[in-house]
mmCIF file of C-alpha atoms in Angstrom:
data_model
loop_
_atom_site.group_PDB
_atom_site.id
_atom_site.type_symbol
_atom_site.label_atom_id
_atom_site.label_comp_id
_atom_site.label_asym_id
_atom_site.label_seq_id
_atom_site.Cartn_x
_atom_site.Cartn_y
_atom_site.Cartn_z
ATOM 1 C CA MET A 584 36.597 32.772 78.828
ATOM 2 C CA ALA A 585 33.629 30.773 80.327
ATOM 3 C CA PRO A 586 31.170 34.012 80.451
ATOM 4 C CA ASP A 587 31.254 34.152 76.128
ATOM 5 C CA ARG A 588 30.420 30.624 76.485
ATOM 6 C CA ALA A 589 27.636 31.248 77.905
ATOM 7 C CA ILE A 590 26.390 34.033 76.198
ATOM 8 C CA ALA A 591 27.444 32.179 73.144
ATOM 9 C CA GLY A 592 25.071 28.993 73.693
ATOM 10 C CA GLN A 593 22.487 31.079 74.652
ATOM 11 C CA ALA A 594 19.043 30.944 72.713
ATOM 12 C CA ARG A 595 18.428 32.982 70.054
ATOM 13 C CA PRO A 596 15.075 34.447 69.443
ATOM 14 C CA GLU A 597 13.984 32.726 65.431
ATOM 15 C CA GLN A 598 11.125 32.135 63.761
ATOM 16 C CA GLU A 599 10.537 29.017 61.069
ATOM 17 C CA PHE A 600 9.572 30.043 57.596
ATOM 18 C CA PHE A 601 8.454 28.064 54.508
ATOM 19 C CA CYS A 602 10.813 29.084 51.603
ATOM 20 C CA PHE A 603 10.021 29.433 48.446
ATOM 21 C CA ARG A 604 10.414 30.839 44.667
ATOM 22 C CA ALA A 605 7.839 32.831 42.652
ATOM 23 C CA GLY A 606 9.654 33.804 39.463
ATOM 24 C CA GLU A 607 13.156 35.650 40.349
ATOM 25 C CA LEU A 608 11.466 36.255 43.610
ATOM 26 C CA ARG A 609 12.831 35.115 46.914
ATOM 27 C CA LEU A 610 10.316 34.713 49.704
ATOM 28 C CA ALA A 611 8.952 33.236 52.951
ATOM 29 C CA VAL A 612 5.579 32.987 55.180
ATOM 30 C CA PRO A 613 5.295 32.290 58.524
ATOM 31 C CA SER A 614 5.265 28.166 58.741
ATOM 32 C CA GLU A 615 2.601 27.827 60.399
ATOM 33 C CA ASN A 616 0.544 29.449 57.604
ATOM 34 C CA VAL A 617 1.489 26.375 55.250
ATOM 35 C CA LEU A 618 -0.350 23.033 55.442
ATOM 36 C CA GLU A 619 1.415 21.187 53.002
ATOM 37 C CA VAL A 620 3.353 21.522 49.859
ATOM 38 C CA ILE A 621 1.245 19.556 46.482
ATOM 39 C CA ARG A 622 1.227 19.179 42.678
ATOM 40 C CA THR A 623 -0.500 21.861 41.109
ATOM 41 C CA GLY A 624 -3.783 20.219 39.831
ATOM 42 C CA LEU A 625 -6.314 20.528 36.959
ATOM 43 C CA LEU A 626 -7.009 24.519 37.499
ATOM 44 C CA THR A 627 -10.496 26.009 36.558
ATOM 45 C CA PRO A 628 -10.879 28.995 35.777
ATOM 46 C CA LEU A 629 -13.247 31.226 37.221
ATOM 47 C CA PRO A 630 -15.339 34.281 35.098
ATOM 48 C CA ARG A 631 -15.388 37.962 36.460
ATOM 49 C CA THR A 632 -12.894 37.203 39.574
ATOM 50 C CA PRO A 633 -9.972 39.215 39.530
ATOM 51 C CA SER A 634 -6.567 38.620 37.834
ATOM 52 C CA PHE A 635 -4.723 36.843 40.855
ATOM 53 C CA LEU A 636 -6.597 34.438 41.244
ATOM 54 C CA LEU A 637 -6.104 31.558 38.677
ATOM 55 C CA GLY A 638 -9.497 29.456 39.572
ATOM 56 C CA VAL A 639 -9.767 26.790 41.886
ATOM 57 C CA THR A 640 -8.545 22.923 42.824
ATOM 58 C CA GLY A 641 -9.905 20.177 44.168
ATOM 59 C CA HIS A 642 -7.671 19.359 46.878
ATOM 60 C CA ARG A 643 -8.565 16.284 49.854
ATOM 61 C CA GLY A 644 -12.568 16.653 49.503
ATOM 62 C CA GLU A 645 -12.054 20.802 49.254
ATOM 63 C CA VAL A 646 -11.816 23.078 46.778
ATOM 64 C CA LEU A 647 -9.423 25.632 46.773
ATOM 65 C CA PRO A 648 -8.979 29.150 45.118
ATOM 66 C CA VAL A 649 -5.813 29.255 43.434
ATOM 67 C CA MET A 650 -3.457 32.547 43.951
ATOM 68 C CA ASP A 651 -0.857 34.306 41.246
ATOM 69 C CA LEU A 652 1.321 36.001 44.517
ATOM 70 C CA LEU A 653 3.557 37.836 41.191
ATOM 71 C CA ARG A 654 0.556 39.112 39.758
ATOM 72 C CA PHE A 655 -1.316 39.921 42.734
ATOM 73 C CA LEU A 656 1.706 41.656 44.200
ATOM 74 C CA GLY A 657 2.310 43.547 40.637
ATOM 75 C CA LYS A 658 5.651 41.901 40.421
ATOM 76 C CA GLY A 659 4.699 39.902 36.944
ATOM 77 C CA GLU A 660 3.008 36.092 36.385
ATOM 78 C CA ALA A 661 3.357 32.504 37.337
ATOM 79 C CA ARG A 662 3.444 30.020 34.752
ATOM 80 C CA VAL A 663 2.035 27.346 35.625
ATOM 81 C CA GLY A 664 3.882 23.825 34.454
ATOM 82 C CA PRO A 665 4.213 20.445 35.741
ATOM 83 C CA ARG A 666 7.254 21.167 37.721
ATOM 84 C CA THR A 667 5.112 23.689 39.898
ATOM 85 C CA ARG A 668 4.520 23.217 43.042
ATOM 86 C CA LEU A 669 0.799 25.240 45.248
ATOM 87 C CA PHE A 670 1.408 25.333 49.289
ATOM 88 C CA ILE A 671 -1.652 25.433 51.045
ATOM 89 C CA GLY A 672 -1.906 28.397 52.996
ATOM 90 C CA THR A 673 -3.878 29.156 55.936
ATOM 91 C CA SER A 674 -5.308 31.793 58.317
ATOM 92 C CA GLY A 675 -7.643 31.484 60.060
ATOM 93 C CA ASN A 676 -10.884 29.450 58.832
ATOM 94 C CA TYR A 677 -9.321 30.525 55.137
ATOM 95 C CA ARG A 678 -7.038 28.231 52.755
ATOM 96 C CA VAL A 679 -5.636 28.603 49.670
ATOM 97 C CA GLY A 680 -3.606 27.472 47.638
ATOM 98 C CA VAL A 681 -0.154 29.531 46.198
ATOM 99 C CA VAL A 682 1.666 28.934 43.295
ATOM 100 C CA ALA A 683 5.128 28.362 43.720
ATOM 101 C CA ASP A 684 7.973 28.285 41.556
ATOM 102 C CA ALA A 685 10.222 26.108 43.470
ATOM 103 C CA VAL A 686 9.900 25.177 47.294
ATOM 104 C CA LEU A 687 13.076 26.212 49.043
ATOM 105 C CA GLY A 688 12.636 24.374 52.388
ATOM 106 C CA LEU A 689 11.662 25.105 55.494
ATOM 107 C CA ARG A 690 14.589 27.797 57.457
ATOM 108 C CA ARG A 691 14.770 29.032 61.095
ATOM 109 C CA ILE A 692 15.403 32.491 60.577
ATOM 110 C CA PRO A 693 16.921 34.289 63.835
ATOM 111 C CA LEU A 694 14.334 37.535 64.423
ATOM 112 C CA ALA A 695 17.996 40.208 64.387
ATOM 113 C CA ASN A 696 18.829 38.798 61.144
ATOM 114 C CA ILE A 697 15.480 40.046 60.009
ATOM 115 C CA LEU A 698 15.612 43.550 58.665
ATOM 116 C CA PRO A 699 12.022 46.001 58.444
ATOM 117 C CA PRO A 700 10.513 46.027 55.057
ATOM 118 C CA PRO A 701 12.045 48.621 52.808
ATOM 119 C CA LEU A 702 10.101 52.056 52.207
ATOM 120 C CA GLY A 703 7.729 52.476 49.390
ATOM 121 C CA GLY A 704 4.588 51.985 48.258
ATOM 122 C CA ASP A 705 4.880 49.598 46.239
ATOM 123 C CA ALA A 706 2.008 46.539 46.976
ATOM 124 C CA ALA A 707 4.429 44.321 46.945
ATOM 125 C CA VAL A 708 6.335 46.236 50.393
ATOM 126 C CA GLU A 709 2.617 46.508 52.714
ATOM 127 C CA HIS A 710 2.307 42.957 52.538
ATOM 128 C CA LEU A 711 6.063 42.483 53.859
ATOM 129 C CA LEU A 712 6.843 41.535 57.676
ATOM 130 C CA GLY A 713 10.814 42.081 56.692
ATOM 131 C CA VAL A 714 13.888 41.430 55.292
ATOM 132 C CA ALA A 715 16.039 37.549 55.745
ATOM 133 C CA GLU A 716 19.550 38.973 54.568
ATOM 134 C CA GLY A 717 21.567 36.781 53.136
ATOM 135 C CA ALA A 718 24.909 37.139 52.493
ATOM 136 C CA THR A 719 24.237 38.323 49.355
ATOM 137 C CA ALA A 720 21.838 40.838 47.809
ATOM 138 C CA GLN A 721 20.542 37.540 45.301
ATOM 139 C CA GLU A 722 20.113 35.783 48.843
ATOM 140 C CA ALA A 723 17.869 38.006 50.710
ATOM 141 C CA ILE A 724 14.442 36.463 51.231
ATOM 142 C CA ALA A 725 11.418 38.886 51.438
ATOM 143 C CA LEU A 726 9.379 37.506 54.774
ATOM 144 C CA ILE A 727 5.391 37.403 53.771
ATOM 145 C CA ASN A 728 2.934 38.577 56.351
ATOM 146 C CA PHE A 729 0.439 36.329 54.771
ATOM 147 C CA THR A 730 -2.594 36.632 57.244
ATOM 148 C CA LYS A 731 -2.203 40.665 55.647
ATOM 149 C CA LEU A 732 -2.111 38.955 52.727
ATOM 150 C CA LEU A 733 -4.779 36.671 52.464
ATOM 151 C CA GLN A 734 -7.160 38.989 54.274
ATOM 152 C CA SER A 735 -6.329 41.722 51.139
ATOM 153 C CA ALA A 736 -6.703 39.232 48.433
ATOM 154 C CA ARG A 737 -10.429 38.528 50.054
ATOM 155 C CA GLN A 738 -11.255 42.070 49.803
ATOM 156 C CA ARG A 739 -9.744 42.670 46.355
ATOM 157 C CA ALA A 740 -12.044 39.504 45.918
ATOM 158 C CA VAL A 741 -15.362 41.045 47.428
ATOM 159 C CA VAL A 742 -14.671 44.019 46.304
ATOM 160 C CA ARG A 743 -14.466 43.108 42.271
#
Protein backbone atom coordinates (compact mmCIF):
# COMPACT_ATOMS: atom_id res chain seq x y z
CA MET A 1 0.00 0.00 0.00
CA ALA A 2 2.87 2.38 0.54
CA PRO A 3 3.56 2.73 -3.21
CA ASP A 4 -0.09 3.71 -3.84
CA ARG A 5 0.13 6.43 -1.23
CA ALA A 6 3.36 7.72 -2.74
CA ILE A 7 1.77 7.94 -6.18
CA ALA A 8 -1.35 9.61 -4.79
CA GLY A 9 0.80 12.12 -2.90
CA GLN A 10 2.87 13.15 -5.92
CA ALA A 11 2.27 16.65 -7.21
CA ARG A 12 0.23 16.84 -10.40
CA PRO A 13 1.32 19.51 -12.85
CA GLU A 14 -1.19 22.35 -12.81
CA GLN A 15 -1.60 25.94 -13.91
CA GLU A 16 -3.33 28.82 -12.16
CA PHE A 17 -6.08 30.63 -14.06
CA PHE A 18 -8.14 33.75 -13.39
CA CYS A 19 -11.76 32.67 -13.95
CA PHE A 20 -14.60 35.00 -14.85
CA ARG A 21 -17.94 35.15 -16.57
CA ALA A 22 -18.69 37.20 -19.69
CA GLY A 23 -22.37 36.93 -20.56
CA GLU A 24 -23.18 33.24 -20.17
CA LEU A 25 -19.62 32.14 -20.95
CA ARG A 26 -17.33 30.81 -18.23
CA LEU A 27 -13.83 31.87 -19.24
CA ALA A 28 -10.33 31.90 -17.80
CA VAL A 29 -6.95 33.37 -18.64
CA PRO A 30 -3.58 32.37 -17.16
CA SER A 31 -3.17 34.28 -13.89
CA GLU A 32 0.20 35.66 -15.02
CA ASN A 33 -1.74 37.70 -17.62
CA VAL A 34 -3.89 39.45 -14.99
CA LEU A 35 -2.60 42.40 -12.98
CA GLU A 36 -5.73 43.29 -11.02
CA VAL A 37 -9.52 43.61 -11.03
CA ILE A 38 -11.16 47.03 -10.82
CA ARG A 39 -14.62 48.55 -10.98
CA THR A 40 -15.62 49.83 -14.36
CA GLY A 41 -15.07 53.56 -14.28
CA LEU A 42 -15.88 56.22 -16.80
CA LEU A 43 -15.45 54.93 -20.35
CA THR A 44 -14.59 57.42 -23.07
CA PRO A 45 -15.63 56.11 -26.50
CA LEU A 46 -13.20 56.51 -29.37
CA PRO A 47 -14.33 57.21 -32.94
CA ARG A 48 -13.44 54.85 -35.79
CA THR A 49 -12.40 51.92 -33.61
CA PRO A 50 -13.53 48.30 -33.87
CA SER A 51 -16.82 47.54 -32.11
CA PHE A 52 -15.07 45.32 -29.55
CA LEU A 53 -13.19 48.37 -28.21
CA LEU A 54 -15.66 50.10 -25.90
CA GLY A 55 -13.36 53.05 -25.35
CA VAL A 56 -10.65 53.99 -22.89
CA THR A 57 -10.53 54.49 -19.15
CA GLY A 58 -8.01 56.06 -16.83
CA HIS A 59 -6.28 53.82 -14.32
CA ARG A 60 -3.35 54.80 -12.09
CA GLY A 61 -2.31 57.57 -14.45
CA GLU A 62 -2.47 55.35 -17.52
CA VAL A 63 -5.05 55.38 -20.33
CA LEU A 64 -6.24 51.83 -20.97
CA PRO A 65 -8.28 50.53 -23.88
CA VAL A 66 -11.35 48.60 -22.72
CA MET A 67 -12.31 45.47 -24.60
CA ASP A 68 -15.65 43.69 -24.90
CA LEU A 69 -14.55 40.07 -25.14
CA LEU A 70 -18.01 38.86 -26.15
CA ARG A 71 -18.01 41.13 -29.21
CA PHE A 72 -14.44 40.21 -30.06
CA LEU A 73 -15.31 36.50 -29.99
CA GLY A 74 -18.59 37.01 -31.86
CA LYS A 75 -20.65 35.79 -28.87
CA GLY A 76 -22.88 38.81 -28.21
CA GLU A 77 -22.04 42.00 -26.39
CA ALA A 78 -21.27 43.03 -22.83
CA ARG A 79 -23.73 45.05 -20.79
CA VAL A 80 -21.69 47.45 -18.69
CA GLY A 81 -23.38 48.37 -15.42
CA PRO A 82 -22.60 49.20 -11.79
CA ARG A 83 -21.62 45.59 -10.97
CA THR A 84 -19.44 45.14 -14.04
CA ARG A 85 -15.74 44.68 -13.39
CA LEU A 86 -12.67 45.05 -15.56
CA PHE A 87 -9.65 42.89 -15.22
CA ILE A 88 -6.43 44.52 -16.28
CA GLY A 89 -4.85 42.02 -18.64
CA THR A 90 -1.28 42.19 -19.81
CA SER A 91 0.98 40.58 -22.36
CA GLY A 92 4.45 41.93 -22.98
CA ASN A 93 4.27 45.73 -22.83
CA TYR A 94 0.56 45.88 -23.59
CA ARG A 95 -2.27 46.31 -21.10
CA VAL A 96 -5.99 46.29 -21.66
CA GLY A 97 -9.12 46.38 -19.52
CA VAL A 98 -11.42 43.43 -20.24
CA VAL A 99 -15.11 43.52 -19.27
CA ALA A 100 -16.17 40.77 -16.84
CA ASP A 101 -19.76 40.28 -15.67
CA ALA A 102 -18.60 38.27 -12.68
CA VAL A 103 -15.25 37.34 -11.19
CA LEU A 104 -15.13 33.65 -10.27
CA GLY A 105 -11.65 33.82 -8.73
CA LEU A 106 -8.34 32.04 -9.13
CA ARG A 107 -8.34 28.32 -9.79
CA ARG A 108 -5.49 25.83 -10.07
CA ILE A 109 -6.35 23.45 -12.89
CA PRO A 110 -4.47 20.17 -13.29
CA LEU A 111 -3.06 19.96 -16.80
CA ALA A 112 -4.55 16.47 -17.09
CA ASN A 113 -8.04 18.04 -16.77
CA ILE A 114 -7.56 20.35 -19.75
CA LEU A 115 -9.10 19.08 -22.96
CA PRO A 116 -7.92 20.35 -26.36
CA PRO A 117 -9.99 23.10 -27.99
CA PRO A 118 -12.97 21.82 -29.98
CA LEU A 119 -12.56 21.61 -33.72
CA GLY A 120 -14.07 24.43 -35.74
CA GLY A 121 -13.31 27.74 -37.38
CA ASP A 122 -15.12 29.85 -34.78
CA ALA A 123 -13.29 33.04 -33.70
CA ALA A 124 -13.57 31.92 -30.10
CA VAL A 125 -11.96 28.53 -30.75
CA GLU A 126 -8.86 29.98 -32.41
CA HIS A 127 -7.99 31.79 -29.15
CA LEU A 128 -8.41 28.82 -26.81
CA LEU A 129 -5.70 26.96 -24.96
CA GLY A 130 -8.27 24.30 -24.17
CA VAL A 131 -11.31 23.58 -22.03
CA ALA A 132 -11.14 22.71 -18.33
CA GLU A 133 -13.53 19.93 -17.44
CA GLY A 134 -16.27 20.69 -14.94
CA ALA A 135 -18.63 18.42 -13.03
CA THR A 136 -21.21 19.27 -15.71
CA ALA A 137 -20.97 20.77 -19.19
CA GLN A 138 -22.24 24.08 -17.75
CA GLU A 139 -19.30 24.13 -15.33
CA ALA A 140 -16.63 23.68 -18.02
CA ILE A 141 -14.36 26.70 -18.44
CA ALA A 142 -12.91 27.88 -21.75
CA LEU A 143 -9.22 28.68 -21.25
CA ILE A 144 -8.11 31.64 -23.33
CA ASN A 145 -4.65 32.17 -24.79
CA PHE A 146 -4.56 35.81 -23.70
CA THR A 147 -1.32 36.63 -25.51
CA LYS A 148 -2.73 35.38 -28.82
CA LEU A 149 -6.06 37.12 -28.18
CA LEU A 150 -4.35 40.45 -27.49
CA GLN A 151 -2.19 40.11 -30.62
CA SER A 152 -5.32 39.43 -32.71
CA ALA A 153 -7.14 42.39 -31.17
CA ARG A 154 -4.21 44.69 -31.94
CA GLN A 155 -4.09 43.43 -35.54
CA ARG A 156 -7.83 43.95 -36.02
CA ALA A 157 -7.57 47.47 -34.60
CA VAL A 158 -4.71 48.37 -36.97
CA VAL A 159 -6.27 46.82 -40.08
CA ARG A 160 -9.42 48.84 -39.57
